[in-house]
Short mmCIF file of C-alpha atoms and ligand atoms in Angstrom, two decimals:
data_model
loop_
_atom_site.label_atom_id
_atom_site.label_comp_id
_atom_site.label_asym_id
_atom_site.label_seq_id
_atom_site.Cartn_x
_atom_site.Cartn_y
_atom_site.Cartn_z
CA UNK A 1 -25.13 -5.32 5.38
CA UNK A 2 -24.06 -8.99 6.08
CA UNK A 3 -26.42 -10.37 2.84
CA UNK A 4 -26.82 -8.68 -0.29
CA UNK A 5 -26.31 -9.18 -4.27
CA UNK A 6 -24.09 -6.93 -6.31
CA UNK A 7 -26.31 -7.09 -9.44
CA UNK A 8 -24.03 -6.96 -13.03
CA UNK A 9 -21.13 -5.86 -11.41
CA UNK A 10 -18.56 -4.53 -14.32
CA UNK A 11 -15.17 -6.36 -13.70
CA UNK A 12 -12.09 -4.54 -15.12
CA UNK A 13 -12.31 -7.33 -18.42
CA UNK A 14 -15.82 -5.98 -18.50
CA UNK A 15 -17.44 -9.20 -17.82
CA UNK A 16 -20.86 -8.68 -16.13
CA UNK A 17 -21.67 -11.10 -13.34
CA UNK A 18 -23.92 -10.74 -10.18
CA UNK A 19 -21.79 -11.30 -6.86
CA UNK A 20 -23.70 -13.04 -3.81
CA UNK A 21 -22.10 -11.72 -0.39
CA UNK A 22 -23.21 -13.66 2.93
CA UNK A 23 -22.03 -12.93 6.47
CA UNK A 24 -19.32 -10.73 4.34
CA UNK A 25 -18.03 -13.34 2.54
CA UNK A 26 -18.52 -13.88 -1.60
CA UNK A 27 -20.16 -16.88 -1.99
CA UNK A 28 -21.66 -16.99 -5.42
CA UNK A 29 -20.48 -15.11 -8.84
CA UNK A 30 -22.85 -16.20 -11.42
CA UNK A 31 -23.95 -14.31 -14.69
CA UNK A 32 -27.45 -14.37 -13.02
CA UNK A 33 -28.34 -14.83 -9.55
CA UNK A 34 -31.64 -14.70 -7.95
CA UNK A 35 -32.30 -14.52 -4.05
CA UNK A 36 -34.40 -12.50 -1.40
CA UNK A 37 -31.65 -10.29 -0.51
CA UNK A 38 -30.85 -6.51 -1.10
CA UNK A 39 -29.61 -5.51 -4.13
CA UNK A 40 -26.99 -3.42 -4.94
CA UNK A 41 -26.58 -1.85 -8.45
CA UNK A 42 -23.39 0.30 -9.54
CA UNK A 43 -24.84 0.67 -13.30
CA UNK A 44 -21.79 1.56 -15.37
CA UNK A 45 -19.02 2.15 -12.62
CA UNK A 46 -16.53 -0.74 -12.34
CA UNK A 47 -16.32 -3.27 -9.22
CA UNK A 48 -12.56 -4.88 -8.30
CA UNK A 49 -11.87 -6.59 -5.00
CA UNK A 50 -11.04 -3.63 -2.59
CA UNK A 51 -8.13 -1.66 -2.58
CA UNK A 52 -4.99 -2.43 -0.40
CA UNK A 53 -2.65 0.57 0.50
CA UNK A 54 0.58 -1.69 1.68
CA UNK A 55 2.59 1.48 2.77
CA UNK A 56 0.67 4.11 5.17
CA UNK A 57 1.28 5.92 8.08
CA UNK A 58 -1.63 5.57 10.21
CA UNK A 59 -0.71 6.00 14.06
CA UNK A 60 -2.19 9.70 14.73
CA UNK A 61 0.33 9.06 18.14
CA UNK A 62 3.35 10.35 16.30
CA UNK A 63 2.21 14.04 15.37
CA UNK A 64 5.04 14.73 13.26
CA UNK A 65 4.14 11.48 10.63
CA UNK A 66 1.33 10.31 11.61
CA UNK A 67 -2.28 10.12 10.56
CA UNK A 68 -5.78 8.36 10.96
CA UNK A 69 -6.90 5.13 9.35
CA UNK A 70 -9.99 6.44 8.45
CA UNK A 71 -8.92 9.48 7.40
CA UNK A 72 -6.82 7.46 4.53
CA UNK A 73 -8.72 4.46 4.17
CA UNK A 74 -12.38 4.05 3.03
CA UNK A 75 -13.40 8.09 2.62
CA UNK A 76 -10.82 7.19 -0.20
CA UNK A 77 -11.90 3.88 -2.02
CA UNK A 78 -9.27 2.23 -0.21
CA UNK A 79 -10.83 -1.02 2.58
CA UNK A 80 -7.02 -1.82 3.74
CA UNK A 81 -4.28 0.22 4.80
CA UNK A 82 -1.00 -1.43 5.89
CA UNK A 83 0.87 0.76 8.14
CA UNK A 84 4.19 0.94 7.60
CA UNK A 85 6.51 0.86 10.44
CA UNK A 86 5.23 4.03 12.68
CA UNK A 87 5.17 1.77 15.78
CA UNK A 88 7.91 -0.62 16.70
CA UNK A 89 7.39 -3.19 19.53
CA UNK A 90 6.97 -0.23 22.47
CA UNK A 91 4.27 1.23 21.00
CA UNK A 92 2.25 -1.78 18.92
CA UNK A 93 0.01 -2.38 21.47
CA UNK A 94 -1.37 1.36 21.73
CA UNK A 95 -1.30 1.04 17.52
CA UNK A 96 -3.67 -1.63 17.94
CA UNK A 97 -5.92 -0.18 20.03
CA UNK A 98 -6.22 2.78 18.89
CA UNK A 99 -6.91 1.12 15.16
CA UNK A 100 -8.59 -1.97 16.29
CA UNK A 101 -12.33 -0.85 15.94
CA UNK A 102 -11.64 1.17 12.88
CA UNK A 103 -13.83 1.17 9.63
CA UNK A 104 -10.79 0.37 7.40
CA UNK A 105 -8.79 -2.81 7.50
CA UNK A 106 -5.35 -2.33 9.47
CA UNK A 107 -2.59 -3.99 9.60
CA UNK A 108 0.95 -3.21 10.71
CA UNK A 109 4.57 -3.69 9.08
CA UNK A 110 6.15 -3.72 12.43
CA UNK A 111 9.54 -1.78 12.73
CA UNK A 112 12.63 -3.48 13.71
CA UNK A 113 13.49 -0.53 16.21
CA UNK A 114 11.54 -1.04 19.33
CA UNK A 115 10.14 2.96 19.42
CA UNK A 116 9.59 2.72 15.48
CA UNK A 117 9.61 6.30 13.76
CA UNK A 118 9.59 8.30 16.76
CA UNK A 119 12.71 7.92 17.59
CA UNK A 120 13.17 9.24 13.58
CA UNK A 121 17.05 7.81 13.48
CA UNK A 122 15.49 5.07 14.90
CA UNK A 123 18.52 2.66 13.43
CA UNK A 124 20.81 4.31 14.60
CA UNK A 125 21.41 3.12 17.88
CA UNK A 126 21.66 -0.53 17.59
CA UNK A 127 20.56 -1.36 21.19
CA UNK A 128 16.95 -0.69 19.89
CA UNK A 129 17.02 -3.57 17.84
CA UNK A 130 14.89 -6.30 20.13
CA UNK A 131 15.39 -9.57 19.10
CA UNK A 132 12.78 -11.03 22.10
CA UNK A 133 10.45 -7.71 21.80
CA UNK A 134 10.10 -8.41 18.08
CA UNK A 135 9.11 -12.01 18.69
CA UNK A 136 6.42 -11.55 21.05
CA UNK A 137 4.74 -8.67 19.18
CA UNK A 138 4.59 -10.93 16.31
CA UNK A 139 3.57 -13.79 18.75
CA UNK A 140 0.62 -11.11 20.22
CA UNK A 141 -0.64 -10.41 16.97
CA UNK A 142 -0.28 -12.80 14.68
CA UNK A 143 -3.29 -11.25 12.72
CA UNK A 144 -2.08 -7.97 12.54
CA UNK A 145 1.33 -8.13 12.13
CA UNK A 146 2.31 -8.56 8.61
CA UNK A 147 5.31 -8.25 8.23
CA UNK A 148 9.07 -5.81 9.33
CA UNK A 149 9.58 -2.67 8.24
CA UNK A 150 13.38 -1.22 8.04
CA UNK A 151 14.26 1.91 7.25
CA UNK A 152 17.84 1.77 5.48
CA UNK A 153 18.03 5.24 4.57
CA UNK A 154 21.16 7.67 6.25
CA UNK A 155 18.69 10.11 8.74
CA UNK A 156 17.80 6.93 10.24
CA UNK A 157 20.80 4.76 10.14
CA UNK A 158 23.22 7.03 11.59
CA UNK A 159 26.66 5.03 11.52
CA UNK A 160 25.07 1.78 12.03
CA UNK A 161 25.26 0.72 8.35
CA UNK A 162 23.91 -2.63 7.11
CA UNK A 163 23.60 -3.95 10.71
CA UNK A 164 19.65 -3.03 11.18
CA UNK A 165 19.07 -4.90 7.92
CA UNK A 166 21.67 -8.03 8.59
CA UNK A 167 19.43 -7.81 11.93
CA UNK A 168 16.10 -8.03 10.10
CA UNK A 169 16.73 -10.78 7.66
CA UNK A 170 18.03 -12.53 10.84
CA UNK A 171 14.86 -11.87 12.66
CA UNK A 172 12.69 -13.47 9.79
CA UNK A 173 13.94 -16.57 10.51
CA UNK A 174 12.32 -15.99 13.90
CA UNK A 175 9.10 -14.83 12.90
CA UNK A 176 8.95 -16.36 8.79
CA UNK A 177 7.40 -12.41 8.03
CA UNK A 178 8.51 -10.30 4.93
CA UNK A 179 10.19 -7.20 5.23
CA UNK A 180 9.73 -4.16 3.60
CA UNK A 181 12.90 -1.80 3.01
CA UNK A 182 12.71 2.19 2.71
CA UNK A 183 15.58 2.99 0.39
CA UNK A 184 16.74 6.32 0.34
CA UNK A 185 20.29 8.72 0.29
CA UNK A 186 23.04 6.18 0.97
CA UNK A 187 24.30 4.43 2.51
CA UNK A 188 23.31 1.64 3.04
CA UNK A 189 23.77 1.51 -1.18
CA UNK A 190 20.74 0.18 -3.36
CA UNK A 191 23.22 -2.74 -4.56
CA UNK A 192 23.94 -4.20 -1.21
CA UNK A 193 20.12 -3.33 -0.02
CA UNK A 194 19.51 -5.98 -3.03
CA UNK A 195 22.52 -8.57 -2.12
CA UNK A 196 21.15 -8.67 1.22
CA UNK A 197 16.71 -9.25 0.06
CA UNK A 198 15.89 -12.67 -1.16
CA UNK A 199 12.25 -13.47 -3.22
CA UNK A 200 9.31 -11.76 -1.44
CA UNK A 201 11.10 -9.35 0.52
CA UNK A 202 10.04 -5.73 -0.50
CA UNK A 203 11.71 -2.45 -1.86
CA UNK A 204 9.76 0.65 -1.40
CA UNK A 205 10.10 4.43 -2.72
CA UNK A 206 11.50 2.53 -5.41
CA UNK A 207 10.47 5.53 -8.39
CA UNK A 208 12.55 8.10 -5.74
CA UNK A 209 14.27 10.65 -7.54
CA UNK A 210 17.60 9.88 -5.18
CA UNK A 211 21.15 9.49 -6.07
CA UNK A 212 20.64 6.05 -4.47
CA UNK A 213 17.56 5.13 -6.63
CA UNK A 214 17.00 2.84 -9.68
CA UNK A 215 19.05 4.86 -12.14
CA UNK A 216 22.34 6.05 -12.82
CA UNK A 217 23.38 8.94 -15.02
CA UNK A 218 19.62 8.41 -16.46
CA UNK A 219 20.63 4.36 -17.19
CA UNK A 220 18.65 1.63 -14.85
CA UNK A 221 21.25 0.04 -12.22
CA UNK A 222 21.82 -3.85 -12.95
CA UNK A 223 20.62 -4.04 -9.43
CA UNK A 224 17.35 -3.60 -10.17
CA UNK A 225 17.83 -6.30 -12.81
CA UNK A 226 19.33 -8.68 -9.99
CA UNK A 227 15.98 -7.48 -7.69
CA UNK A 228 13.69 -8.17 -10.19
CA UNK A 229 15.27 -11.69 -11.11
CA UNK A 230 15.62 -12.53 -7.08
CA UNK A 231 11.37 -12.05 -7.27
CA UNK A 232 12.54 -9.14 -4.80
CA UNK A 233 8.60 -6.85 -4.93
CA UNK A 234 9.06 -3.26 -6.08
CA UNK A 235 6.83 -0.84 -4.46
CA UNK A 236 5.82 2.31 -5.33
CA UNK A 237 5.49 4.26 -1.96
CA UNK A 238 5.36 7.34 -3.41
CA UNK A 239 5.45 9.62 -0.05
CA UNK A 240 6.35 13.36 -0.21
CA UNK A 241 9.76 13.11 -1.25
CA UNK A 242 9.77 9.48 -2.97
CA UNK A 243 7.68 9.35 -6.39
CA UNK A 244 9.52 11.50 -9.29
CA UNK A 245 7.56 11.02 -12.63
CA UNK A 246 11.04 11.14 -14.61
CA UNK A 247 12.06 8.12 -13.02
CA UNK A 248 8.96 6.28 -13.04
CA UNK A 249 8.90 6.51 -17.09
CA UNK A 250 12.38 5.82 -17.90
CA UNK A 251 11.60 2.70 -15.78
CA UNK A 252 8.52 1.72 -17.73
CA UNK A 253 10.41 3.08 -21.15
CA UNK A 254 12.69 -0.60 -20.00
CA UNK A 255 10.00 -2.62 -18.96
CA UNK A 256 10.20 -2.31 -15.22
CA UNK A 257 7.12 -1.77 -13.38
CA UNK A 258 6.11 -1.91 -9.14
CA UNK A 259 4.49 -5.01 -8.04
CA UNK A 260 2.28 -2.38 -5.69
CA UNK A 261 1.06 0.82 -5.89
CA UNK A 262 1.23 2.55 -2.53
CA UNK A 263 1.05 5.97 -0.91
CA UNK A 264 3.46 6.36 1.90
CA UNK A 265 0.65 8.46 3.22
CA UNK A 266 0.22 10.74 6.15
CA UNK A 267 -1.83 14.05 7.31
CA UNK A 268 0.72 16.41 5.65
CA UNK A 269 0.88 15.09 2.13
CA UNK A 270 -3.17 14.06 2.08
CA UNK A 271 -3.82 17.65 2.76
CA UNK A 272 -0.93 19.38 0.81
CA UNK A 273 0.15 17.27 -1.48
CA UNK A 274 1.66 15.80 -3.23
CA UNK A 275 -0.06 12.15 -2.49
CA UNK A 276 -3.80 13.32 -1.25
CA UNK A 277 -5.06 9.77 -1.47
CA UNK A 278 -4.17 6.60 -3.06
CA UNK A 279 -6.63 7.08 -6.34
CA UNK A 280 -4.20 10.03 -7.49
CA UNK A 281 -1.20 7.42 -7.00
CA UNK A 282 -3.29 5.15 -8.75
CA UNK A 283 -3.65 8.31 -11.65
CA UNK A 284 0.11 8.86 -12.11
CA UNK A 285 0.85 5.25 -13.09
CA UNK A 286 -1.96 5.68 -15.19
CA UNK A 287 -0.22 8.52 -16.69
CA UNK A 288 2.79 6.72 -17.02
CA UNK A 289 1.62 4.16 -19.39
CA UNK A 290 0.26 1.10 -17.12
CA UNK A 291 -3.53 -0.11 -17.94
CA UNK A 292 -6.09 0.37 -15.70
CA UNK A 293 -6.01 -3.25 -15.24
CA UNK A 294 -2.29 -3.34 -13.85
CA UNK A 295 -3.06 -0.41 -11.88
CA UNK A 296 -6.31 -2.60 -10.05
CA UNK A 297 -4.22 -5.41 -10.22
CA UNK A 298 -1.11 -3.18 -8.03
CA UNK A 299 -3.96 -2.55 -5.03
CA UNK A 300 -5.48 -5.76 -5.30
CA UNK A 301 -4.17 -9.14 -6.25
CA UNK A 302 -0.29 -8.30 -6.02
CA UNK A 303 -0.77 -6.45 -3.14
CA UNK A 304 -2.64 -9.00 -0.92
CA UNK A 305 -0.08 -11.78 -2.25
CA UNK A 306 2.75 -9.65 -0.97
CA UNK A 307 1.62 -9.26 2.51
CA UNK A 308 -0.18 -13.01 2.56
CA UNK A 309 -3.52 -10.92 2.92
CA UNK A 310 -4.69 -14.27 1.62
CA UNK A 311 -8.43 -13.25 2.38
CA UNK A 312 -8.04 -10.42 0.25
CA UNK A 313 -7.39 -8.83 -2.66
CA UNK A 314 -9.43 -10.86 -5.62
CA UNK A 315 -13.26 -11.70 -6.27
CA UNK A 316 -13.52 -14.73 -5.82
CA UNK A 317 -15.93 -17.31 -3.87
CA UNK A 318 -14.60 -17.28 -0.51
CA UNK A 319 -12.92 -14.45 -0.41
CA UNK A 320 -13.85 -11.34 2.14
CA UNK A 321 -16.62 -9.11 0.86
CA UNK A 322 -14.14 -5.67 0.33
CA UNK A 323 -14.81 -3.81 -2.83
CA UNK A 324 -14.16 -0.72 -4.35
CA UNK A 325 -16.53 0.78 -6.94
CA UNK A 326 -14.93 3.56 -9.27
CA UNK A 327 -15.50 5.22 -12.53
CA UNK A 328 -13.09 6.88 -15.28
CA UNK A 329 -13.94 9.92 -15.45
CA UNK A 330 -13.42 11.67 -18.26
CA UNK A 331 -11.87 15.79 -17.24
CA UNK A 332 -8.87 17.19 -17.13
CA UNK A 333 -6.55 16.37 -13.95
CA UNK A 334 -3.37 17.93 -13.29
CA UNK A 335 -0.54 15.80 -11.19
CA UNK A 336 2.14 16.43 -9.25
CA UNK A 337 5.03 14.44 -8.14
CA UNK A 338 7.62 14.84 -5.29
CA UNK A 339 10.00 17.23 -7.33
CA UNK A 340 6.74 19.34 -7.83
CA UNK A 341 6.87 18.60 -11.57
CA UNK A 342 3.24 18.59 -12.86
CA UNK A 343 1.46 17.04 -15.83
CA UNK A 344 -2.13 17.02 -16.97
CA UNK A 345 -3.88 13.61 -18.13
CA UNK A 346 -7.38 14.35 -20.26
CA UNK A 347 -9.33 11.63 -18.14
CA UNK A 348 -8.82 9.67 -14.08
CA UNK A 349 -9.57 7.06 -11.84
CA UNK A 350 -12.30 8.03 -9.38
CA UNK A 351 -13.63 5.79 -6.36
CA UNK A 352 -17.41 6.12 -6.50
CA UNK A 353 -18.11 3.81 -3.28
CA UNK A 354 -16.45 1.79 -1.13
CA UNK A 355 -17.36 -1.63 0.88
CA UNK A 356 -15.19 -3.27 3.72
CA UNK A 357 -16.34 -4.58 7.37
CA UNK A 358 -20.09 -5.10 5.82
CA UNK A 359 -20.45 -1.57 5.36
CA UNK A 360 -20.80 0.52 2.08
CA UNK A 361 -19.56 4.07 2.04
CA UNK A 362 -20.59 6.68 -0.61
CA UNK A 363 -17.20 8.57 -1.65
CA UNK A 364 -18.22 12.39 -1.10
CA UNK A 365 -17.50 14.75 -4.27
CA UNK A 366 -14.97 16.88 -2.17
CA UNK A 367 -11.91 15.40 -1.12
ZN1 ZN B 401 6.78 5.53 4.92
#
């Protein structure tokens, strides 16, 4: 399905326009377009550019947190899943092979430890941070690699400290990637995590109930002030111990909101909770007071822009082909976050269809 039309697609501002896709690439958005090729109609449902999960964990290698691309990715509504930091420069190139010929988009957030999670304290011995190793997996796969991931929470950091993450902001310079930065129980503190960041770098778990997190004593840290202000990119990864709704509404009760909505998903929370997919992330912001528009925009725009997905992320002419088709539904879901708190909201965000690599997916009814 290299050619087709999308006839009245239903943007989130509800505009109606007809999309024209060749050799999976959008070439035409007119109110009206006429041509030989299929036709694709999603009546009422909406169309955005497709979904982007920028925090997954998608390398099936590592049994205890790991999982399968397409087992998260476009069953789900979601075209792109970034994973985030399971390999590390000894195990990249069995990542990418293993994840190369997939149906949904991969891409890797490579971690700054050369056995990446595996090793689980993977920080904590310093002699696994590869200056040369990190460079030439970057230089191998410049298409794939998007970026560092560092882990500065205390399991993995042992004694080490701020050293992994004075290591990665040194490495940038080397490779001119963003990096993405797990906060967790301290140290290393949320404050210095922030000192240390500069515009573009990226915070995730950032709604984690933790002592270390964005509040204290109930109050927002001036930290995440100073983040926000730096152009620092908050996102959500919820995860199974990361997303607490509590936090996520005093947050958005003063104005601060993620840049990206992401999962921090693997086999044990899709099938047990509490994340399942990225749609019932999507749901909870939803809950939380953010429009359905901020929520698209979260998996979409802002999250191709933070990981220079450039070909991503929007409709617009020239752009890769990747949509998601979804619906509101309107029944009764009941949520769940990571402190197994649980709220009901009286309608949802459903993905109907989804369409990445020239091929469109029907979502089945049954999760
Ligand atoms: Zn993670």
């Amino acid at each position: 399905m290299e050619n087709y039309v999308i006839k009245q697609a239903r943007l989130i501002n509800e505009e109606r326009v007809d999309i024209l896709v060749e050799n999976g690439i959008i070439q035409k958005i007119a109110p009206c377009i006429e041509t030989s090729y299929e036709t694709l109609n999603f009546q009422d449902c909406y169309v955005s550019a497709g979904w982007i999960d920028i925090h997954t964990h998608c390398f099936d290698k590592f049994e205890i947190y790991g999982d399968q691309a397409d087992f998260i990715g476009y069953p789900h509504g979601v075209c792109t899943v970034v994973d985030a930091g399971t390999a590390g420069s000894d195990t990249i190139d069995e990542f990418y092979q293993q994840v190369k010929n997939a149906k949904t988009r991969v891409y890797s957030l490579l971690n700054i430890s050369s056995p990446g999670i595996f090793a689980q304290d993977e920080l904590a011995d310093l002699k696994r941070l590869n200056q040369e190793a990190i460079v030439q997996a970057c230089q191998k796969y410049p298409q794939f690699i998007v970026g560092l991931k560092a882990r500065m929470s205390k399991s993995v950091l042992g004694d080490s400290g701020n050293q992994p993450l004075i290591f990665a902001k040194e490495m940038q310079k080397f490779v001119n990637l963003p990096i993405m930065v797990h906060i967790g129980t301290a140290p290393s503190v949320l404050e210095n995590i922030v000192d240390m960041l500069d515009e573009y770098d990226i915070i995730t778990h950032v709604f984690n109930p933790k002592q270390n997190g964005i509040l204290d004593k109930g109050y927002i840290k001036d930290c995440v002030y100073q983040a926000i202000e730096k152009g620092i990119i908050l996102d959500l990864g919820h995860g199974t111990d990361s997303f607490s709704f509590e936090t996520a509404k005093i947050a958005f009760q003063n104005g601060i909101k993620v840049n990206t909505i992401s999962s921090d998903i693997y086999f044990k929370n899709r099938i047990n909770g509490p994340v399942y997919d990225l749609a019932t992330t999507m749901n909870k912001m939803l809950y939380i007071g953010y429009s359905l528009a901020e929520v698209i925009r979260c998996v979409t725009v802002n999250a191709s822009k933070a990981l220079h997905l450039d070909h991503l992320g929007s409709i617009e002419v020239g752009k890769t082909a990747d949509f998601t088709v979804f619906h509101i539904c309107p029944q009764d879901i009941e949520l769940t976050d990571s402190l197994h708190q649980k709220v009901t909201m009286c309608h949802y965000l459903k993905p109907d269809y989804t369409i990445v690599k020239n091929h469109l997916y029907q979502i089945e009814e049954d999760k």
